[in-house]
mmCIF file of C-alpha atoms in Angstrom:
data_model
loop_
_atom_site.group_PDB
_atom_site.id
_atom_site.type_symbol
_atom_site.label_atom_id
_atom_site.label_comp_id
_atom_site.label_asym_id
_atom_site.label_seq_id
_atom_site.Cartn_x
_atom_site.Cartn_y
_atom_site.Cartn_z
ATOM 1 C CA UNK A 1 -82.938 201.202 74.994
ATOM 2 C CA UNK A 2 -86.074 201.125 77.496
ATOM 3 C CA UNK A 3 -88.975 202.292 75.199
ATOM 4 C CA UNK A 4 -89.702 202.919 71.428
ATOM 5 C CA UNK A 5 -92.148 205.563 70.219
ATOM 6 C CA UNK A 6 -94.714 204.509 67.604
ATOM 7 C CA UNK A 7 -96.537 206.737 64.965
ATOM 8 C CA UNK A 8 -99.888 205.438 66.364
ATOM 9 C CA UNK A 9 -101.770 202.534 67.905
ATOM 10 C CA UNK A 10 -104.182 200.356 66.085
ATOM 11 C CA UNK A 11 -105.655 203.089 64.381
ATOM 12 C CA UNK A 12 -104.104 206.551 63.371
ATOM 13 C CA UNK A 13 -106.526 208.485 66.107
ATOM 14 C CA UNK A 14 -105.129 206.348 68.901
ATOM 15 C CA UNK A 15 -102.199 208.421 70.076
ATOM 16 C CA UNK A 16 -99.630 208.547 71.581
ATOM 17 C CA UNK A 17 -98.188 205.056 71.295
ATOM 18 C CA UNK A 18 -95.208 203.295 72.510
ATOM 19 C CA UNK A 19 -93.679 200.014 73.440
ATOM 20 C CA UNK A 20 -91.781 199.917 76.699
ATOM 21 C CA UNK A 21 -90.549 197.565 79.441
ATOM 22 C CA UNK A 22 -92.233 198.136 82.791
ATOM 23 C CA UNK A 23 -89.423 196.979 84.782
ATOM 24 C CA UNK A 24 -86.927 199.745 83.242
ATOM 25 C CA UNK A 25 -84.874 197.007 81.441
ATOM 26 C CA UNK A 26 -83.713 197.375 77.773
ATOM 27 C CA UNK A 27 -86.233 196.256 75.097
ATOM 28 C CA UNK A 28 -85.241 192.846 73.623
ATOM 29 C CA UNK A 29 -85.915 194.114 69.985
ATOM 30 C CA UNK A 30 -83.837 196.354 67.782
ATOM 31 C CA UNK A 31 -85.192 198.093 64.648
ATOM 32 C CA UNK A 32 -82.542 197.717 61.956
ATOM 33 C CA UNK A 33 -84.547 199.318 59.200
ATOM 34 C CA UNK A 34 -87.803 200.888 58.758
ATOM 35 C CA UNK A 35 -90.299 202.212 61.382
ATOM 36 C CA UNK A 36 -92.639 199.422 62.557
ATOM 37 C CA UNK A 37 -96.139 200.349 64.022
ATOM 38 C CA UNK A 38 -98.236 199.059 66.945
ATOM 39 C CA UNK A 39 -99.842 196.219 65.047
ATOM 40 C CA UNK A 40 -96.405 195.416 63.491
ATOM 41 C CA UNK A 41 -94.897 194.664 66.850
ATOM 42 C CA UNK A 42 -98.026 192.759 68.028
ATOM 43 C CA UNK A 43 -97.439 190.487 65.110
ATOM 44 C CA UNK A 44 -93.945 190.536 65.491
ATOM 45 C CA UNK A 45 -93.774 189.338 69.138
ATOM 46 C CA UNK A 46 -96.412 186.652 68.834
ATOM 47 C CA UNK A 47 -95.055 185.323 65.683
ATOM 48 C CA UNK A 48 -91.550 185.050 67.248
ATOM 49 C CA UNK A 49 -92.883 183.028 70.128
ATOM 50 C CA UNK A 50 -94.472 180.485 67.651
ATOM 51 C CA UNK A 51 -91.434 179.951 65.511
ATOM 52 C CA UNK A 52 -89.187 179.808 68.656
ATOM 53 C CA UNK A 53 -91.311 177.120 70.248
ATOM 54 C CA UNK A 54 -91.830 175.318 66.762
ATOM 55 C CA UNK A 55 -87.902 175.090 66.473
ATOM 56 C CA UNK A 56 -87.431 173.905 70.076
ATOM 57 C CA UNK A 57 -90.274 171.300 69.700
ATOM 58 C CA UNK A 58 -89.100 169.882 66.422
ATOM 59 C CA UNK A 59 -85.492 170.568 65.952
ATOM 60 C CA UNK A 60 -86.218 172.046 62.638
ATOM 61 C CA UNK A 61 -85.946 175.833 61.288
ATOM 62 C CA UNK A 62 -89.365 177.245 61.566
ATOM 63 C CA UNK A 63 -91.211 180.182 60.012
ATOM 64 C CA UNK A 64 -94.617 182.061 60.170
ATOM 65 C CA UNK A 65 -96.530 184.486 58.081
ATOM 66 C CA UNK A 66 -98.677 186.506 60.416
ATOM 67 C CA UNK A 67 -101.569 188.988 59.600
ATOM 68 C CA UNK A 68 -103.770 190.891 62.384
ATOM 69 C CA UNK A 69 -102.133 189.005 65.178
ATOM 70 C CA UNK A 70 -102.969 185.363 63.894
ATOM 71 C CA UNK A 71 -100.845 183.383 61.490
ATOM 72 C CA UNK A 72 -101.869 183.070 58.023
ATOM 73 C CA UNK A 73 -99.429 180.043 57.871
ATOM 74 C CA UNK A 74 -96.667 178.363 59.752
ATOM 75 C CA UNK A 75 -93.982 175.784 58.741
ATOM 76 C CA UNK A 76 -90.864 173.906 59.436
ATOM 77 C CA UNK A 77 -87.776 173.983 57.002
ATOM 78 C CA UNK A 78 -88.487 170.870 55.046
ATOM 79 C CA UNK A 79 -87.353 170.727 51.335
ATOM 80 C CA UNK A 80 -89.645 172.054 48.618
ATOM 81 C CA UNK A 81 -90.959 169.799 45.880
ATOM 82 C CA UNK A 82 -91.062 170.704 42.163
ATOM 83 C CA UNK A 83 -94.851 171.244 42.810
ATOM 84 C CA UNK A 84 -94.276 173.366 45.828
ATOM 85 C CA UNK A 85 -91.748 175.639 43.808
ATOM 86 C CA UNK A 86 -94.437 176.204 41.168
ATOM 87 C CA UNK A 87 -97.362 176.892 43.355
ATOM 88 C CA UNK A 88 -95.234 179.237 45.585
ATOM 89 C CA UNK A 89 -93.474 181.004 42.632
ATOM 90 C CA UNK A 90 -90.214 180.045 43.580
ATOM 91 C CA UNK A 91 -87.887 181.388 40.542
ATOM 92 C CA UNK A 92 -84.517 180.299 42.087
ATOM 93 C CA UNK A 93 -83.686 176.968 40.496
ATOM 94 C CA UNK A 94 -80.998 176.179 43.053
ATOM 95 C CA UNK A 95 -81.096 174.474 46.422
ATOM 96 C CA UNK A 96 -82.658 176.676 49.088
ATOM 97 C CA UNK A 97 -81.670 176.887 52.832
ATOM 98 C CA UNK A 98 -83.915 175.214 55.251
ATOM 99 C CA UNK A 99 -84.903 178.579 56.730
ATOM 100 C CA UNK A 100 -86.031 179.867 53.224
ATOM 101 C CA UNK A 101 -87.861 176.622 52.634
ATOM 102 C CA UNK A 102 -89.604 177.127 56.015
ATOM 103 C CA UNK A 103 -90.690 180.731 55.211
ATOM 104 C CA UNK A 104 -91.652 179.879 51.664
ATOM 105 C CA UNK A 105 -93.978 177.008 52.821
ATOM 106 C CA UNK A 106 -95.393 179.150 55.686
ATOM 107 C CA UNK A 107 -96.478 181.932 53.196
ATOM 108 C CA UNK A 108 -97.730 179.383 50.771
ATOM 109 C CA UNK A 109 -100.372 178.196 53.171
ATOM 110 C CA UNK A 110 -102.449 180.859 52.302
ATOM 111 C CA UNK A 111 -100.964 183.222 49.899
ATOM 112 C CA UNK A 112 -104.068 185.728 49.552
ATOM 113 C CA UNK A 113 -104.236 186.178 53.735
ATOM 114 C CA UNK A 114 -100.231 186.422 53.599
ATOM 115 C CA UNK A 115 -100.456 189.612 51.381
ATOM 116 C CA UNK A 116 -98.776 192.229 53.256
ATOM 117 C CA UNK A 117 -97.713 189.848 56.169
ATOM 118 C CA UNK A 118 -95.397 190.016 58.838
ATOM 119 C CA UNK A 119 -92.594 187.225 58.563
ATOM 120 C CA UNK A 120 -90.911 185.602 61.506
ATOM 121 C CA UNK A 121 -87.893 183.230 61.359
ATOM 122 C CA UNK A 122 -86.628 181.069 64.206
ATOM 123 C CA UNK A 123 -83.152 181.175 62.765
ATOM 124 C CA UNK A 124 -80.673 183.750 61.201
ATOM 125 C CA UNK A 125 -82.339 185.291 58.054
ATOM 126 C CA UNK A 126 -80.157 184.462 55.016
ATOM 127 C CA UNK A 127 -79.811 185.843 51.379
ATOM 128 C CA UNK A 128 -82.050 182.898 50.194
ATOM 129 C CA UNK A 129 -84.938 184.012 52.486
ATOM 130 C CA UNK A 130 -84.138 187.564 51.720
ATOM 131 C CA UNK A 131 -84.278 187.408 47.987
ATOM 132 C CA UNK A 132 -87.643 185.562 48.002
ATOM 133 C CA UNK A 133 -89.140 187.911 50.648
ATOM 134 C CA UNK A 134 -88.056 190.897 48.498
ATOM 135 C CA UNK A 135 -90.309 189.766 45.726
ATOM 136 C CA UNK A 136 -93.398 189.373 48.115
ATOM 137 C CA UNK A 137 -95.716 192.174 49.340
ATOM 138 C CA UNK A 138 -94.948 192.069 53.162
ATOM 139 C CA UNK A 139 -94.730 194.840 55.808
ATOM 140 C CA UNK A 140 -91.824 193.370 58.008
ATOM 141 C CA UNK A 141 -89.694 190.570 59.479
ATOM 142 C CA UNK A 142 -88.345 189.541 62.915
ATOM 143 C CA UNK A 143 -85.568 187.241 63.337
ATOM 144 C CA UNK A 144 -82.814 186.501 65.857
ATOM 145 C CA UNK A 145 -80.163 187.888 63.195
ATOM 146 C CA UNK A 146 -79.422 188.696 59.478
ATOM 147 C CA UNK A 147 -76.490 187.898 57.518
ATOM 148 C CA UNK A 148 -74.872 191.149 55.895
ATOM 149 C CA UNK A 149 -76.320 190.232 52.513
ATOM 150 C CA UNK A 150 -79.692 189.489 53.779
ATOM 151 C CA UNK A 151 -79.864 192.925 55.619
ATOM 152 C CA UNK A 152 -78.794 194.768 52.556
ATOM 153 C CA UNK A 153 -81.400 192.932 50.308
ATOM 154 C CA UNK A 154 -84.144 193.693 52.847
ATOM 155 C CA UNK A 155 -83.298 197.349 53.561
ATOM 156 C CA UNK A 156 -83.751 198.028 49.875
ATOM 157 C CA UNK A 157 -87.097 196.847 49.869
ATOM 158 C CA UNK A 158 -90.110 199.252 49.841
ATOM 159 C CA UNK A 159 -87.993 201.993 48.779
ATOM 160 C CA UNK A 160 -85.756 201.519 51.854
ATOM 161 C CA UNK A 161 -88.702 201.750 54.304
ATOM 162 C CA UNK A 162 -89.190 197.843 54.953
ATOM 163 C CA UNK A 163 -89.244 196.917 58.585
ATOM 164 C CA UNK A 164 -86.505 194.814 59.917
ATOM 165 C CA UNK A 165 -86.484 193.732 63.613
ATOM 166 C CA UNK A 166 -83.932 191.772 65.403
ATOM 167 C CA UNK A 167 -84.698 189.996 68.654
ATOM 168 C CA UNK A 168 -82.555 188.718 71.385
ATOM 169 C CA UNK A 169 -83.096 184.832 71.113
ATOM 170 C CA UNK A 170 -82.198 184.475 74.795
ATOM 171 C CA UNK A 171 -84.981 186.902 75.982
ATOM 172 C CA UNK A 172 -87.444 185.163 78.548
ATOM 173 C CA UNK A 173 -90.666 187.267 79.412
ATOM 174 C CA UNK A 174 -91.726 187.989 82.932
ATOM 175 C CA UNK A 175 -94.116 185.333 84.531
ATOM 176 C CA UNK A 176 -96.835 187.694 84.900
ATOM 177 C CA UNK A 177 -98.419 189.764 81.857
ATOM 178 C CA UNK A 178 -100.596 192.660 81.953
ATOM 179 C CA UNK A 179 -103.256 194.082 79.522
ATOM 180 C CA UNK A 180 -105.361 197.238 79.900
ATOM 181 C CA UNK A 181 -108.957 196.995 78.586
ATOM 182 C CA UNK A 182 -111.323 200.098 78.749
ATOM 183 C CA UNK A 183 -109.137 201.549 81.722
ATOM 184 C CA UNK A 184 -108.982 198.237 83.607
ATOM 185 C CA UNK A 185 -105.883 196.152 83.909
ATOM 186 C CA UNK A 186 -105.997 192.579 83.502
ATOM 187 C CA UNK A 187 -103.183 190.218 84.920
ATOM 188 C CA UNK A 188 -102.409 186.538 84.162
ATOM 189 C CA UNK A 189 -99.389 184.055 84.012
ATOM 190 C CA UNK A 190 -97.643 183.998 80.809
ATOM 191 C CA UNK A 191 -98.323 180.670 78.901
ATOM 192 C CA UNK A 192 -95.143 178.831 79.250
ATOM 193 C CA UNK A 193 -97.054 175.630 78.582
ATOM 194 C CA UNK A 194 -94.687 173.321 76.582
ATOM 195 C CA UNK A 195 -95.955 171.514 73.525
ATOM 196 C CA UNK A 196 -94.043 168.436 72.392
ATOM 197 C CA UNK A 197 -94.642 164.856 71.477
ATOM 198 C CA UNK A 198 -95.442 163.877 75.132
ATOM 199 C CA UNK A 199 -98.809 165.693 74.648
ATOM 200 C CA UNK A 200 -99.869 163.203 72.060
ATOM 201 C CA UNK A 201 -99.806 160.248 74.206
ATOM 202 C CA UNK A 202 -103.370 159.696 74.980
ATOM 203 C CA UNK A 203 -104.812 158.169 71.761
ATOM 204 C CA UNK A 204 -108.437 157.631 72.484
ATOM 205 C CA UNK A 205 -109.488 156.077 69.183
ATOM 206 C CA UNK A 206 -109.374 152.551 67.865
ATOM 207 C CA UNK A 207 -106.718 153.560 65.606
ATOM 208 C CA UNK A 208 -103.621 154.093 67.751
ATOM 209 C CA UNK A 209 -101.245 154.639 64.818
ATOM 210 C CA UNK A 210 -99.431 158.142 64.912
ATOM 211 C CA UNK A 211 -96.526 158.013 62.462
ATOM 212 C CA UNK A 212 -93.455 160.159 63.066
ATOM 213 C CA UNK A 213 -94.628 162.794 60.371
ATOM 214 C CA UNK A 214 -98.140 163.103 61.984
ATOM 215 C CA UNK A 215 -96.627 163.708 65.425
ATOM 216 C CA UNK A 216 -94.635 166.573 63.741
ATOM 217 C CA UNK A 217 -97.761 167.887 61.999
ATOM 218 C CA UNK A 218 -99.802 167.850 65.063
ATOM 219 C CA UNK A 219 -97.075 169.615 67.135
ATOM 220 C CA UNK A 220 -97.061 172.400 64.155
ATOM 221 C CA UNK A 221 -100.848 172.536 64.393
ATOM 222 C CA UNK A 222 -100.860 172.924 68.397
ATOM 223 C CA UNK A 223 -98.258 175.483 68.431
ATOM 224 C CA UNK A 224 -99.804 177.266 65.671
ATOM 225 C CA UNK A 225 -102.972 177.360 67.523
ATOM 226 C CA UNK A 226 -101.229 178.651 70.685
ATOM 227 C CA UNK A 227 -100.681 181.921 68.983
ATOM 228 C CA UNK A 228 -103.856 182.277 66.854
ATOM 229 C CA UNK A 229 -106.890 184.245 67.996
ATOM 230 C CA UNK A 230 -109.520 181.829 69.484
ATOM 231 C CA UNK A 231 -111.617 179.968 68.566
ATOM 232 C CA UNK A 232 -109.195 178.427 66.185
ATOM 233 C CA UNK A 233 -108.534 175.086 64.171
ATOM 234 C CA UNK A 234 -105.538 174.343 62.172
ATOM 235 C CA UNK A 235 -104.949 171.850 59.315
ATOM 236 C CA UNK A 236 -101.415 170.683 58.654
ATOM 237 C CA UNK A 237 -99.573 168.259 56.139
ATOM 238 C CA UNK A 238 -95.860 167.705 55.761
ATOM 239 C CA UNK A 239 -94.764 170.164 58.477
ATOM 240 C CA UNK A 240 -96.897 173.123 56.909
ATOM 241 C CA UNK A 241 -99.954 174.589 58.023
ATOM 242 C CA UNK A 242 -102.422 174.411 55.081
ATOM 243 C CA UNK A 243 -105.580 176.047 56.444
ATOM 244 C CA UNK A 244 -105.950 178.245 59.768
ATOM 245 C CA UNK A 245 -109.451 179.087 61.116
ATOM 246 C CA UNK A 246 -109.077 181.959 63.477
ATOM 247 C CA UNK A 247 -111.404 184.017 65.672
ATOM 248 C CA UNK A 248 -114.666 182.326 64.813
ATOM 249 C CA UNK A 249 -117.482 182.243 67.519
ATOM 250 C CA UNK A 250 -118.306 178.545 66.921
ATOM 251 C CA UNK A 251 -116.037 175.468 66.786
ATOM 252 C CA UNK A 252 -117.533 174.053 63.472
ATOM 253 C CA UNK A 253 -116.966 177.380 61.688
ATOM 254 C CA UNK A 254 -113.431 177.168 62.607
ATOM 255 C CA UNK A 255 -113.223 173.695 61.143
ATOM 256 C CA UNK A 256 -115.085 174.549 58.078
ATOM 257 C CA UNK A 257 -113.086 177.884 57.486
ATOM 258 C CA UNK A 258 -109.522 176.112 57.873
ATOM 259 C CA UNK A 259 -110.856 173.064 55.764
ATOM 260 C CA UNK A 260 -111.942 175.410 53.079
ATOM 261 C CA UNK A 261 -108.465 177.060 53.082
ATOM 262 C CA UNK A 262 -106.905 173.484 53.122
ATOM 263 C CA UNK A 263 -108.821 172.615 50.124
ATOM 264 C CA UNK A 264 -107.934 175.857 48.296
ATOM 265 C CA UNK A 265 -104.140 174.780 48.961
ATOM 266 C CA UNK A 266 -104.627 171.542 47.543
ATOM 267 C CA UNK A 267 -106.581 172.853 44.537
ATOM 268 C CA UNK A 268 -103.766 175.044 43.715
ATOM 269 C CA UNK A 269 -101.805 171.823 42.743
ATOM 270 C CA UNK A 270 -104.609 170.464 40.452
ATOM 271 C CA UNK A 271 -103.315 169.805 36.740
ATOM 272 C CA UNK A 272 -105.499 172.492 35.358
ATOM 273 C CA UNK A 273 -104.364 175.142 37.765
ATOM 274 C CA UNK A 274 -100.667 174.297 37.340
ATOM 275 C CA UNK A 275 -101.298 174.627 33.615
ATOM 276 C CA UNK A 276 -102.519 177.944 33.676
ATOM 277 C CA UNK A 277 -100.675 180.235 31.291
ATOM 278 C CA UNK A 278 -100.347 183.969 32.724
ATOM 279 C CA UNK A 279 -99.591 187.045 30.491
ATOM 280 C CA UNK A 280 -95.967 188.115 31.122
ATOM 281 C CA UNK A 281 -96.882 191.429 32.683
ATOM 282 C CA UNK A 282 -98.855 190.124 35.517
ATOM 283 C CA UNK A 283 -97.520 190.338 39.262
ATOM 284 C CA UNK A 284 -97.417 187.819 41.845
ATOM 285 C CA UNK A 285 -100.457 189.114 43.792
ATOM 286 C CA UNK A 286 -102.587 189.252 40.635
ATOM 287 C CA UNK A 287 -101.661 185.757 39.824
ATOM 288 C CA UNK A 288 -102.665 184.687 43.365
ATOM 289 C CA UNK A 289 -105.963 186.547 43.125
ATOM 290 C CA UNK A 290 -106.638 184.987 39.717
ATOM 291 C CA UNK A 291 -106.033 181.620 40.858
ATOM 292 C CA UNK A 292 -108.307 182.094 43.885
ATOM 293 C CA UNK A 293 -111.220 183.120 41.688
ATOM 294 C CA UNK A 294 -110.524 180.635 39.076
ATOM 295 C CA UNK A 295 -110.946 177.762 41.592
ATOM 296 C CA UNK A 296 -113.849 179.249 43.223
ATOM 297 C CA UNK A 297 -117.725 179.288 42.323
ATOM 298 C CA UNK A 298 -117.065 182.922 41.025
ATOM 299 C CA UNK A 299 -114.742 181.535 38.022
ATOM 300 C CA UNK A 300 -116.705 183.480 35.405
ATOM 301 C CA UNK A 301 -115.299 186.745 36.913
ATOM 302 C CA UNK A 302 -111.868 185.869 35.302
ATOM 303 C CA UNK A 303 -113.017 183.575 32.495
ATOM 304 C CA UNK A 304 -115.510 185.933 30.811
ATOM 305 C CA UNK A 305 -114.841 187.390 27.536
ATOM 306 C CA UNK A 306 -112.800 190.585 27.883
ATOM 307 C CA UNK A 307 -111.758 189.695 31.414
ATOM 308 C CA UNK A 308 -109.557 186.577 30.874
ATOM 309 C CA UNK A 309 -107.359 188.505 28.375
ATOM 310 C CA UNK A 310 -106.341 190.769 31.346
ATOM 311 C CA UNK A 311 -104.896 187.712 33.096
ATOM 312 C CA UNK A 312 -104.179 184.775 30.904
ATOM 313 C CA UNK A 313 -102.356 184.285 27.691
ATOM 314 C CA UNK A 314 -104.652 181.304 26.898
ATOM 315 C CA UNK A 315 -108.219 181.211 27.882
ATOM 316 C CA UNK A 316 -108.328 178.140 30.366
ATOM 317 C CA UNK A 317 -111.181 175.519 30.857
ATOM 318 C CA UNK A 318 -113.445 175.795 33.807
ATOM 319 C CA UNK A 319 -112.350 173.525 36.684
ATOM 320 C CA UNK A 320 -115.748 172.053 37.256
ATOM 321 C CA UNK A 321 -117.424 171.438 40.763
ATOM 322 C CA UNK A 322 -117.070 167.721 39.928
ATOM 323 C CA UNK A 323 -113.622 167.966 39.079
ATOM 324 C CA UNK A 324 -112.786 169.844 42.318
ATOM 325 C CA UNK A 325 -114.642 167.331 44.500
ATOM 326 C CA UNK A 326 -112.895 164.563 43.034
ATOM 327 C CA UNK A 327 -109.500 166.268 43.369
ATOM 328 C CA UNK A 328 -110.171 166.952 47.095
ATOM 329 C CA UNK A 329 -111.387 163.548 47.573
ATOM 330 C CA UNK A 330 -107.765 162.279 46.711
ATOM 331 C CA UNK A 331 -106.013 164.512 49.558
ATOM 332 C CA UNK A 332 -104.742 162.134 52.272
ATOM 333 C CA UNK A 333 -102.569 162.201 55.564
ATOM 334 C CA UNK A 334 -103.675 165.709 56.792
ATOM 335 C CA UNK A 335 -103.594 166.459 60.607
ATOM 336 C CA UNK A 336 -105.811 168.725 62.557
ATOM 337 C CA UNK A 337 -105.596 170.545 65.936
ATOM 338 C CA UNK A 338 -108.091 172.439 67.889
ATOM 339 C CA UNK A 339 -107.509 174.843 70.608
ATOM 340 C CA UNK A 340 -110.529 173.512 72.415
ATOM 341 C CA UNK A 341 -112.614 170.368 72.403
ATOM 342 C CA UNK A 342 -114.763 169.419 69.614
ATOM 343 C CA UNK A 343 -118.275 169.742 70.971
ATOM 344 C CA UNK A 344 -119.920 167.180 68.367
ATOM 345 C CA UNK A 345 -118.958 164.949 65.829
ATOM 346 C CA UNK A 346 -119.772 167.310 62.928
ATOM 347 C CA UNK A 347 -116.184 168.740 63.375
ATOM 348 C CA UNK A 348 -114.678 165.262 62.564
ATOM 349 C CA UNK A 349 -117.053 164.651 59.731
ATOM 350 C CA UNK A 350 -115.912 168.062 57.977
ATOM 351 C CA UNK A 351 -112.310 167.529 58.795
ATOM 352 C CA UNK A 352 -112.377 164.010 56.913
ATOM 353 C CA UNK A 353 -113.549 165.562 53.842
ATOM 354 C CA UNK A 354 -110.108 167.416 53.445
ATOM 355 C CA UNK A 355 -108.191 164.229 53.908
ATOM 356 C CA UNK A 356 -107.816 164.283 57.679
ATOM 357 C CA UNK A 357 -106.278 161.218 59.231
ATOM 358 C CA UNK A 358 -105.015 162.486 62.592
ATOM 359 C CA UNK A 359 -106.601 164.767 65.155
ATOM 360 C CA UNK A 360 -105.253 166.365 68.308
ATOM 361 C CA UNK A 361 -107.796 168.277 70.655
ATOM 362 C CA UNK A 362 -108.216 168.855 74.274
ATOM 363 C CA UNK A 363 -111.267 166.611 74.824
ATOM 364 C CA UNK A 364 -113.473 167.237 77.977
ATOM 365 C CA UNK A 365 -116.764 167.625 76.035
ATOM 366 C CA UNK A 366 -119.755 165.948 77.363
ATOM 367 C CA UNK A 367 -120.178 164.383 74.012
ATOM 368 C CA UNK A 368 -116.608 162.970 73.677
ATOM 369 C CA UNK A 369 -118.111 159.695 73.059
ATOM 370 C CA UNK A 370 -119.855 160.857 70.074
ATOM 371 C CA UNK A 371 -116.726 162.584 68.668
ATOM 372 C CA UNK A 372 -114.619 159.394 69.233
ATOM 373 C CA UNK A 373 -117.134 157.458 67.518
ATOM 374 C CA UNK A 374 -117.157 159.697 64.530
ATOM 375 C CA UNK A 375 -113.360 159.495 64.391
ATOM 376 C CA UNK A 376 -113.520 155.659 64.674
ATOM 377 C CA UNK A 377 -116.114 155.553 61.774
ATOM 378 C CA UNK A 378 -113.359 156.914 59.351
ATOM 379 C CA UNK A 379 -110.267 155.349 61.070
ATOM 380 C CA UNK A 380 -108.867 158.527 62.106
ATOM 381 C CA UNK A 381 -106.531 158.459 64.985
ATOM 382 C CA UNK A 382 -107.117 160.967 67.600
ATOM 383 C CA UNK A 383 -105.643 162.298 70.814
ATOM 384 C CA UNK A 384 -106.981 164.059 73.683
ATOM 385 C CA UNK A 385 -104.144 166.578 74.946
ATOM 386 C CA UNK A 386 -106.065 167.743 78.025
ATOM 387 C CA UNK A 387 -104.740 171.111 77.475
ATOM 388 C CA UNK A 388 -107.000 174.092 76.064
ATOM 389 C CA UNK A 389 -104.889 176.616 73.927
ATOM 390 C CA UNK A 390 -107.076 179.839 73.916
ATOM 391 C CA UNK A 391 -105.208 183.142 72.939
ATOM 392 C CA UNK A 392 -106.737 186.430 72.997
#
């Protein structure tokens, strides 16, 4: 099949709409269930590239959770801890497959932003992944294959309308790519740049130590950034993006946004949050929203009399600003990647407040000396990759 007609483009008024191959060849994707739209396919094709490259770079199964053509989260398939299972609402007590763990961790980076996501898997979707995904609010999934049981589970989601797309894992796109904007065609070479451990060789700080896990985390950050709308910054820990700041006009706002999301991810593990007692009838999205408000400065919105009873079985104590600050201060071993250079040391100052110990950025700022000096002040190991990763 050379082309696929879509319901409409980005918005309902943008018709007609379709995806097709300029060279007349067959599309590398098949729709196994549902009817994906224009934005669905943008998410699908960007997210597939991310997880494929992440698998190639690390050797581990990889998954991503996309919203509006940027990842809300991405992760490799490392096992879940007991705390992971609790904060990601994993009800299955058994051992889960690596690809299921990858998706659960990818979605867990920012569960609010992952609401209604597009899921991407580097490996065949199995029943473990499908069972978890069926419980979440999601628009669709792309993977190189599906087990019979997984396809049956996913095809029953959303009253049978859940979007399931299969992609040819051997497909390689053309070297040149085109995009029309306002009737004018842009052309550029596809970004085939390979991100791997060799990119981390130029450590410019006094601290030269990059443990193996930090190298994996920095690779996760950089590949995630390669498919995130620029400007962008990504915080990663233990093979999982924990904060993505996308599409900001200034670098420091990227760093603050991603750092705030990383703090929120970590605060979900605070004993007071783990101890929240919800009413039985509450759904997963409502739990996520309640937790997000509870740990924010607007906590009274869910703790006021007449409000907490709608969410909690027992009224929780406030998680104070002092408690939050003290808890965030215990976060360690976080890695940060940036898709372009840090122009000032303030980015490092903000990053270290969220437990950052390792940084990868292109370098090339006229203030590189100041950025390096700031990293040295906190004993952070920072490497210059020499490669910008803008994506628009």
